[in-house]
Amino acid sequence: MNTNKDVWVFIETNNNKIEEVSLELLGKAKELAADLGSRCAALFIGNGNDEKINDIAAHGAEVIYAISHPELAKYRTLPYTTAAVQVIQKYQPEILLFGATPTGRDLAPRIASTLKTGLTADCTDLRIGDYTFHKKTYEKILYQIRPAFGGNIIATIVNPENRPQMATVRDGVMPVPEPDHSRKAEIIREEVTFNDNDFAVEVLRQEFEEKTVDLKSAPIIVAGGYGVGSKENFQLIQELADALGGEVAGSRAAVDAGFVPKERQVGQTGTTVRPKLYIAVGISGAVQHTAGMKDAKKIIAINNDPEAPIFKIAHYGIIGDLNEVVPKLITHFRKHQ
Ligand SMILES: Cc1cc2nc3c(=O)[nH]c(=O)nc-3n(C[C@H](O)[C@H](O)[C@H](O)COP(=O)(O)OP(=O)(O)OC[C@H]3O[C@@H](n4cnc5c(N)ncnc54)[C@H](O)[C@@H]3O)c2cc1C
């Protein structure tokens, strides 16, 4: 097998846990590798943490490049860049993917600039395809797809010449693959060498804030928009969510207006969700919002404007004043809980 066609995913760990986006990316990397006739591989940097290797294999990595060193116990830009670059130069993957997390956004550009290759940030989709430029066709290259110009267009970006083709991907836009714990991966352990400059920064203390809101795994979400009108009126959204056993969310306009906290924002710059039921109340349906919820199994929209774009993607639409419609729904669902 030609290893330099492989599709690699950087596995990010925080607080001794693998970030979910890394697992999401393994699912996508497996698909891309199948299109390329190559393998899905993981780049796993840290100190020890061998117990994670089974999990990485279970989520689809066929090869795991494991770099373990006491200096890599906590994430620091320079030692991680040095370690990653040495292994990438040795094995020359075709594609290298990172979560668009604070760590991914810090590490990926360092690696890309060291390797003098391109990087597309914040992708929402990745595919393999051909690209012709000046009568030359590049076969099976990575289409790096992301919203651009404030979400008004979807851009496909390619990096035809340099390798690896690198991208960061937003969390939640790709599903986590079903783990199969019987899967085994080839494990390649690599030693790396550092130079003194790599340790210019020392981590004195790390603090992890536990997430208090988990929209991504909520089966039912009731989201309110600017049309709800006030923070006080958002109580209606909370009551409807409570009656259905769901989570409350909001559009960015509702967050900016202070109706609902930022960690509950759905959309391009918020969380991407795919619940069984998404009820959009007083939300117009701007592309930046729908980018984060269009894959919900069922969408119900409540809006007093029959022309609101949200109705184009809703499975069921209720045209009316939310102040009349939502209390009726609350009474109904409380009765039939
Ligand atoms: C780079 C960028 C990133 C962005 N990221 C996000 C993001 O992550 N998430 C996001 O949501 N937005 C995002 N936006 C903003 C987005 O473009 C919209 O401005 C926003 O989604 C609008 O929110 P809204 O639908 O709540 O408000 P509005 O567009 O003001 O819509 C309010 C809706 O409520 C309806 N309404 C009013 N009163 C009532 C009533 N009494 N009963 C029923 N309906 C009523 C109106 O008809 C209207 O359709 C982003 C924008 C940019 C440029």
Coordinates of C-alpha atoms and ligand atoms in Angstrom, one line a residue:
M1 CA 0.0 0.0 0.0
N2 CA 1.3 3.4 -1.0
T3 CA 1.2 5.3 2.4
N4 CA 1.5 8.7 0.8
K5 CA -2.0 8.5 -0.5
D6 CA -3.4 8.1 3.1
V7 CA -5.9 10.4 4.7
W8 CA -4.8 11.4 8.2
V9 CA -6.8 12.9 11.1
F10 CA -5.2 14.7 14.0
I11 CA -6.7 13.2 17.1
E12 CA -7.2 15.9 19.7
T13 CA -7.5 15.1 23.4
N14 CA -8.5 17.5 26.1
N15 CA -8.8 16.6 29.8
N16 CA -7.9 13.0 28.9
K17 CA -10.8 12.7 26.5
I18 CA -10.8 12.5 22.7
E19 CA -12.6 15.5 21.2
E20 CA -15.8 14.3 19.4
V21 CA -14.8 16.2 16.2
S22 CA -11.8 13.9 15.8
L23 CA -14.1 10.9 15.8
E24 CA -16.4 12.7 13.3
L25 CA -13.4 13.3 11.1
L26 CA -12.4 9.6 11.2
G27 CA -15.7 8.8 9.6
K28 CA -15.2 11.3 6.8
A29 CA -11.5 10.3 6.4
K30 CA -12.6 6.7 5.9
E31 CA -15.0 7.8 3.1
L32 CA -12.3 9.9 1.4
A33 CA -9.7 7.1 1.7
A34 CA -12.2 4.7 0.0
D35 CA -12.5 7.2 -2.9
L36 CA -8.7 7.4 -3.1
G37 CA -8.1 3.7 -2.7
S38 CA -6.0 4.4 0.4
R39 CA -6.3 4.2 4.1
C40 CA -7.7 6.2 7.0
A41 CA -5.0 7.0 9.5
A42 CA -4.8 8.8 12.8
L43 CA -2.0 11.1 14.1
F44 CA -2.1 10.6 17.9
I45 CA 0.3 12.9 19.9
G46 CA 0.5 12.9 23.7
N47 CA 2.2 11.1 26.5
G48 CA 1.0 7.5 27.1
N49 CA -2.8 7.5 26.6
D50 CA -2.5 4.1 25.0
E51 CA -6.0 3.2 26.2
K52 CA -7.3 5.6 23.6
I53 CA -5.8 3.6 20.7
N54 CA -8.7 1.0 20.7
D55 CA -11.2 3.8 20.6
I56 CA -9.5 5.4 17.6
A57 CA -9.3 2.1 15.8
A58 CA -13.0 1.4 16.6
H59 CA -14.0 4.7 14.9
G60 CA -12.3 3.8 11.7
A61 CA -8.5 4.4 11.8
E62 CA -6.7 1.6 10.0
V63 CA -3.2 3.0 10.9
I64 CA -2.3 5.0 14.0
Y65 CA 0.9 7.0 14.1
A66 CA 1.5 7.4 17.8
I67 CA 4.0 9.9 19.2
S68 CA 4.4 9.7 22.9
H69 CA 6.8 11.9 24.9
P70 CA 6.6 13.5 28.4
E71 CA 7.0 16.9 26.7
L72 CA 3.8 16.3 24.7
A73 CA 1.6 15.6 27.8
K74 CA 0.0 19.0 27.5
Y75 CA -0.7 20.7 24.2
R76 CA 1.8 23.4 23.2
T77 CA 2.1 24.8 19.7
L78 CA 5.8 24.4 19.1
P79 CA 6.5 20.8 20.4
Y80 CA 3.3 19.5 18.7
T81 CA 4.3 21.2 15.4
T82 CA 7.8 19.7 15.5
A83 CA 6.5 16.3 16.3
A84 CA 3.7 16.3 13.7
V85 CA 6.0 17.8 11.0
Q86 CA 8.6 15.1 11.4
V87 CA 6.1 12.3 11.0
I88 CA 4.3 13.9 8.2
Q89 CA 7.5 14.4 6.3
K90 CA 8.4 10.8 6.8
Y91 CA 5.1 9.3 5.6
Q92 CA 3.8 12.1 3.4
P93 CA 0.0 11.7 3.7
E94 CA -2.2 13.0 0.9
I95 CA -4.7 14.7 3.2
L96 CA -4.5 15.9 6.8
L97 CA -7.6 17.0 8.8
F98 CA -8.1 18.8 12.0
G99 CA -11.1 19.8 14.1
A100 CA -11.7 23.6 13.8
T101 CA -11.2 23.8 17.6
P102 CA -8.9 26.3 19.3
T103 CA -6.2 23.7 19.2
G104 CA -6.8 22.7 15.6
R105 CA -6.9 26.4 14.6
D106 CA -3.6 27.0 16.3
L107 CA -1.7 23.8 15.2
A108 CA -2.9 23.4 11.6
P109 CA -1.6 26.7 10.3
R110 CA 1.8 26.2 12.0
I111 CA 2.1 22.8 10.3
A112 CA 0.9 24.1 6.9
S113 CA 3.3 27.0 6.9
T114 CA 6.2 24.8 7.9
L115 CA 5.4 22.3 5.1
K116 CA 4.6 25.2 2.7
T117 CA 1.2 23.8 1.8
G118 CA -2.3 25.2 1.8
L119 CA -4.9 25.1 4.5
T120 CA -8.7 25.7 4.3
A121 CA -10.2 26.7 7.7
D122 CA -13.7 25.8 8.9
C123 CA -14.9 23.4 6.2
T124 CA -18.4 22.1 6.4
D125 CA -17.9 19.3 3.8
L126 CA -15.1 17.5 2.1
R127 CA -15.2 15.4 -1.1
I128 CA -12.8 13.9 -3.7
G129 CA -13.0 15.1 -7.3
D130 CA -11.0 16.2 -10.4
Y131 CA -10.0 19.7 -11.1
T132 CA -8.9 21.2 -14.4
F133 CA -6.8 24.4 -14.6
H134 CA -5.0 25.7 -17.6
K135 CA -5.8 22.5 -19.5
K136 CA -4.1 20.4 -16.8
T137 CA -6.3 18.0 -14.9
Y138 CA -5.6 17.1 -11.3
E139 CA -7.3 13.8 -10.5
K140 CA -8.8 12.8 -7.2
I141 CA -8.0 15.9 -5.2
L142 CA -9.7 17.2 -2.0
Y143 CA -12.6 19.6 -2.5
Q144 CA -12.6 21.7 0.7
I145 CA -16.1 23.1 0.9
R146 CA -17.1 26.0 3.2
P147 CA -19.4 29.0 3.4
A148 CA -17.8 32.2 2.2
F149 CA -18.7 35.9 2.0
G150 CA -20.8 35.8 5.2
G151 CA -22.4 32.5 4.1
N152 CA -23.8 33.9 0.9
I153 CA -21.9 31.5 -1.3
I154 CA -20.5 28.0 -0.7
A155 CA -16.9 28.0 -1.9
T156 CA -15.0 24.9 -3.1
I157 CA -11.3 25.4 -2.5
V158 CA -8.6 23.1 -3.9
N159 CA -4.9 22.8 -3.3
P160 CA -3.8 21.0 -6.5
E161 CA 0.0 21.1 -6.2
N162 CA 1.2 20.9 -2.6
R163 CA 0.8 18.1 -0.1
P164 CA -0.7 17.3 2.3
Q165 CA -4.0 18.9 1.4
M166 CA -5.0 20.3 4.8
A167 CA -8.3 21.5 6.2
T168 CA -9.9 22.2 9.6
V169 CA -13.6 21.1 9.9
R170 CA -16.3 22.5 12.2
D171 CA -17.5 20.2 14.9
G172 CA -20.9 18.6 14.5
V173 CA -21.2 18.9 10.7
M174 CA -20.3 15.2 10.2
P175 CA -21.8 12.4 12.1
V176 CA -19.7 10.3 14.5
P177 CA -19.2 6.8 12.9
E178 CA -20.7 3.9 14.7
P179 CA -17.7 2.4 16.7
D180 CA -16.8 -1.2 16.0
H181 CA -14.6 -2.4 18.9
S182 CA -13.6 -5.6 17.1
R183 CA -11.6 -3.4 14.6
K184 CA -7.8 -3.4 15.0
A185 CA -5.4 -0.8 13.6
E186 CA -1.7 -1.0 12.6
I187 CA 0.1 1.0 15.2
I188 CA 3.3 2.8 14.2
R189 CA 5.2 4.3 17.1
E190 CA 7.4 7.2 16.2
E191 CA 10.3 8.8 18.1
V192 CA 10.7 12.6 17.5
T193 CA 13.5 15.0 18.3
F194 CA 13.0 18.5 19.6
N195 CA 15.1 21.6 19.8
D196 CA 15.4 23.9 22.8
N197 CA 13.3 26.6 21.1
D198 CA 10.3 24.2 21.2
F199 CA 10.1 24.6 24.9
A200 CA 10.0 28.4 25.0
V201 CA 6.5 28.2 26.5
E202 CA 5.7 26.4 29.7
V203 CA 2.2 25.5 30.8
L204 CA 1.8 26.3 34.4
R205 CA -1.8 25.4 34.9
Q206 CA -4.7 24.1 32.8
E207 CA -8.4 24.6 33.6
F208 CA -11.2 22.8 31.8
E209 CA -14.7 24.1 31.9
E210 CA -17.3 21.4 31.8
K211 CA -19.9 22.0 29.1
T212 CA -23.2 22.8 30.7
V213 CA -25.2 22.7 27.5
D214 CA -25.2 19.8 25.1
L215 CA -27.3 20.7 22.1
K216 CA -25.6 18.3 19.9
S217 CA -27.0 15.2 21.5
A218 CA -30.5 16.6 22.3
P219 CA -33.2 14.7 20.4
I220 CA -35.7 17.7 20.7
I221 CA -34.7 21.3 20.3
V222 CA -37.0 24.3 20.5
A223 CA -35.2 27.4 19.1
G224 CA -36.4 31.0 19.4
G225 CA -35.4 33.9 17.2
Y226 CA -35.5 37.6 17.2
G227 CA -39.2 37.4 16.6
V228 CA -39.7 36.2 20.2
G229 CA -39.2 39.8 21.1
S230 CA -37.6 39.8 24.5
K231 CA -35.7 37.8 27.1
E232 CA -38.9 37.7 29.2
N233 CA -40.9 36.3 26.3
F234 CA -38.2 33.6 25.8
Q235 CA -39.9 31.9 28.8
L236 CA -42.4 30.7 26.2
I237 CA -39.6 28.8 24.4
Q238 CA -38.4 27.3 27.7
E239 CA -41.9 26.2 28.6
L240 CA -42.5 24.5 25.2
A241 CA -39.1 22.8 25.5
D242 CA -39.9 21.6 29.0
A243 CA -43.3 20.3 27.9
L244 CA -41.6 18.3 25.2
G245 CA -38.5 17.3 27.2
G246 CA -36.3 19.2 24.9
E247 CA -33.4 21.8 25.0
V248 CA -33.8 25.5 24.3
A249 CA -31.7 27.1 21.5
G250 CA -31.6 30.4 19.7
S251 CA -30.6 32.2 16.5
R252 CA -27.7 34.6 16.5
A253 CA -30.0 37.5 16.5
A254 CA -31.7 36.2 19.6
V255 CA -28.3 35.7 21.2
D256 CA -27.1 39.2 20.2
A257 CA -30.2 40.7 21.7
G258 CA -29.5 38.9 25.0
F259 CA -32.6 36.7 24.9
V260 CA -30.6 33.4 25.2
P261 CA -26.9 32.6 26.1
K262 CA -24.3 32.3 23.4
E263 CA -23.7 28.5 24.1
R264 CA -27.2 27.9 22.9
Q265 CA -26.7 29.5 19.5
V266 CA -27.4 27.2 16.5
G267 CA -25.9 27.9 13.1
Q268 CA -22.7 28.7 11.2
T269 CA -21.0 30.4 14.1
G270 CA -22.9 28.4 16.8
T271 CA -23.5 24.7 17.2
T272 CA -24.5 22.3 14.4
V273 CA -27.4 20.1 15.5
R274 CA -29.3 17.2 13.9
P275 CA -32.1 16.4 16.4
K276 CA -35.2 14.3 15.7
L277 CA -37.3 17.4 16.1
Y278 CA -36.4 21.1 15.7
I279 CA -39.0 23.7 16.3
A280 CA -38.0 27.1 15.0
V281 CA -40.1 29.9 16.6
G282 CA -39.8 33.4 15.2
I283 CA -36.7 32.5 13.2
S284 CA -36.5 33.9 9.6
G285 CA -34.3 31.0 8.3
A286 CA -31.2 32.9 7.2
V287 CA -28.6 30.5 5.6
Q288 CA -26.2 31.0 8.5
H289 CA -28.9 29.6 10.8
T290 CA -30.1 26.8 8.6
A291 CA -26.5 25.7 8.1
G292 CA -26.7 24.5 11.7
M293 CA -30.1 22.7 11.7
K294 CA -31.1 21.7 8.2
D295 CA -30.3 18.1 8.9
A296 CA -32.8 17.8 11.7
K297 CA -35.1 14.8 11.0
K298 CA -38.3 16.9 11.3
I299 CA -38.5 20.7 11.3
I300 CA -41.5 22.7 12.4
A301 CA -41.5 26.4 11.8
I302 CA -43.7 29.0 13.5
N303 CA -43.6 32.4 11.9
N304 CA -46.1 35.2 11.1
D305 CA -44.5 35.9 7.7
P306 CA -45.7 33.3 5.1
E307 CA -42.7 34.3 2.9
A308 CA -40.1 33.5 5.7
P309 CA -37.3 31.4 4.1
I310 CA -37.5 28.9 7.1
F311 CA -40.7 27.5 5.5
K312 CA -38.7 26.3 2.5
I313 CA -36.9 23.8 4.7
A314 CA -39.6 23.1 7.3
H315 CA -41.5 19.8 7.1
Y316 CA -44.4 21.5 8.8
G317 CA -45.2 25.2 8.9
I318 CA -47.5 27.2 11.2
I319 CA -48.2 30.7 9.9
G320 CA -49.3 32.8 12.9
D321 CA -48.3 34.9 15.8
L322 CA -46.0 32.9 18.1
N323 CA -47.6 34.5 21.1
E324 CA -50.9 32.8 20.2
V325 CA -49.5 29.5 18.7
V326 CA -46.9 28.6 21.3
P327 CA -49.2 28.8 24.4
K328 CA -51.6 26.5 22.6
L329 CA -48.8 24.0 21.9
I330 CA -47.6 24.2 25.5
T331 CA -51.2 23.4 26.8
H332 CA -51.5 20.5 24.3
F333 CA -48.2 18.9 25.1
R334 CA -48.6 19.3 28.8
K335 CA -51.9 17.5 28.6
H336 CA -50.4 14.7 26.4
Q337 CA -47.0 14.4 28.1
Ligands
LIG1 C1 -20.7 35.5 9.3 C2 -22.1 35.3 9.9 C3 -22.3 34.3 10.7 C4 -23.6 34.1 11.2 N1 -23.8 33.0 12.1 C5 -25.1 32.8 12.5 C6 -25.4 31.6 13.3 O1 -24.5 30.8 13.7 N2 -26.7 31.5 13.7 C7 -27.7 32.3 13.3 O2 -28.8 32.1 13.7 N3 -27.4 33.4 12.6 C8 -26.2 33.7 12.2 N4 -25.9 34.8 11.5 C9 -27.0 35.8 11.4 C10 -28.0 35.5 10.3 O3 -27.6 36.0 9.1 C11 -29.4 36.1 10.7 O4 -29.2 37.5 10.9 C12 -30.0 35.5 11.9 O5 -30.1 34.1 11.8 C13 -31.4 36.1 12.0 O6 -32.0 35.6 13.2 P1 -33.6 35.6 13.4 O7 -34.1 34.7 12.3 O8 -33.8 35.2 14.8 O9 -34.0 37.1 13.2 P2 -34.8 37.8 12.0 O10 -34.1 37.6 10.8 O11 -35.0 39.2 12.5 O12 -36.2 37.0 12.0 C14 -37.2 37.1 12.9 C15 -38.3 36.3 12.4 O13 -39.4 36.3 13.4 C16 -40.6 36.5 12.7 N5 -41.5 37.1 13.7 C17 -41.5 38.3 14.2 N6 -42.5 38.4 15.1 C18 -43.2 37.3 15.1 C19 -44.3 36.8 15.9 N7 -45.0 37.6 16.8 N8 -44.8 35.5 15.6 C20 -44.1 34.7 14.7 N9 -43.0 35.1 14.0 C21 -42.6 36.4 14.2 C22 -40.3 37.4 11.5 O14 -41.3 37.2 10.5 C23 -39.0 36.9 11.1 O15 -39.0 35.9 10.1 C24 -24.6 35.0 10.9 C25 -24.4 36.1 10.1 C26 -23.1 36.2 9.6 C27 -22.9 37.4 8.6

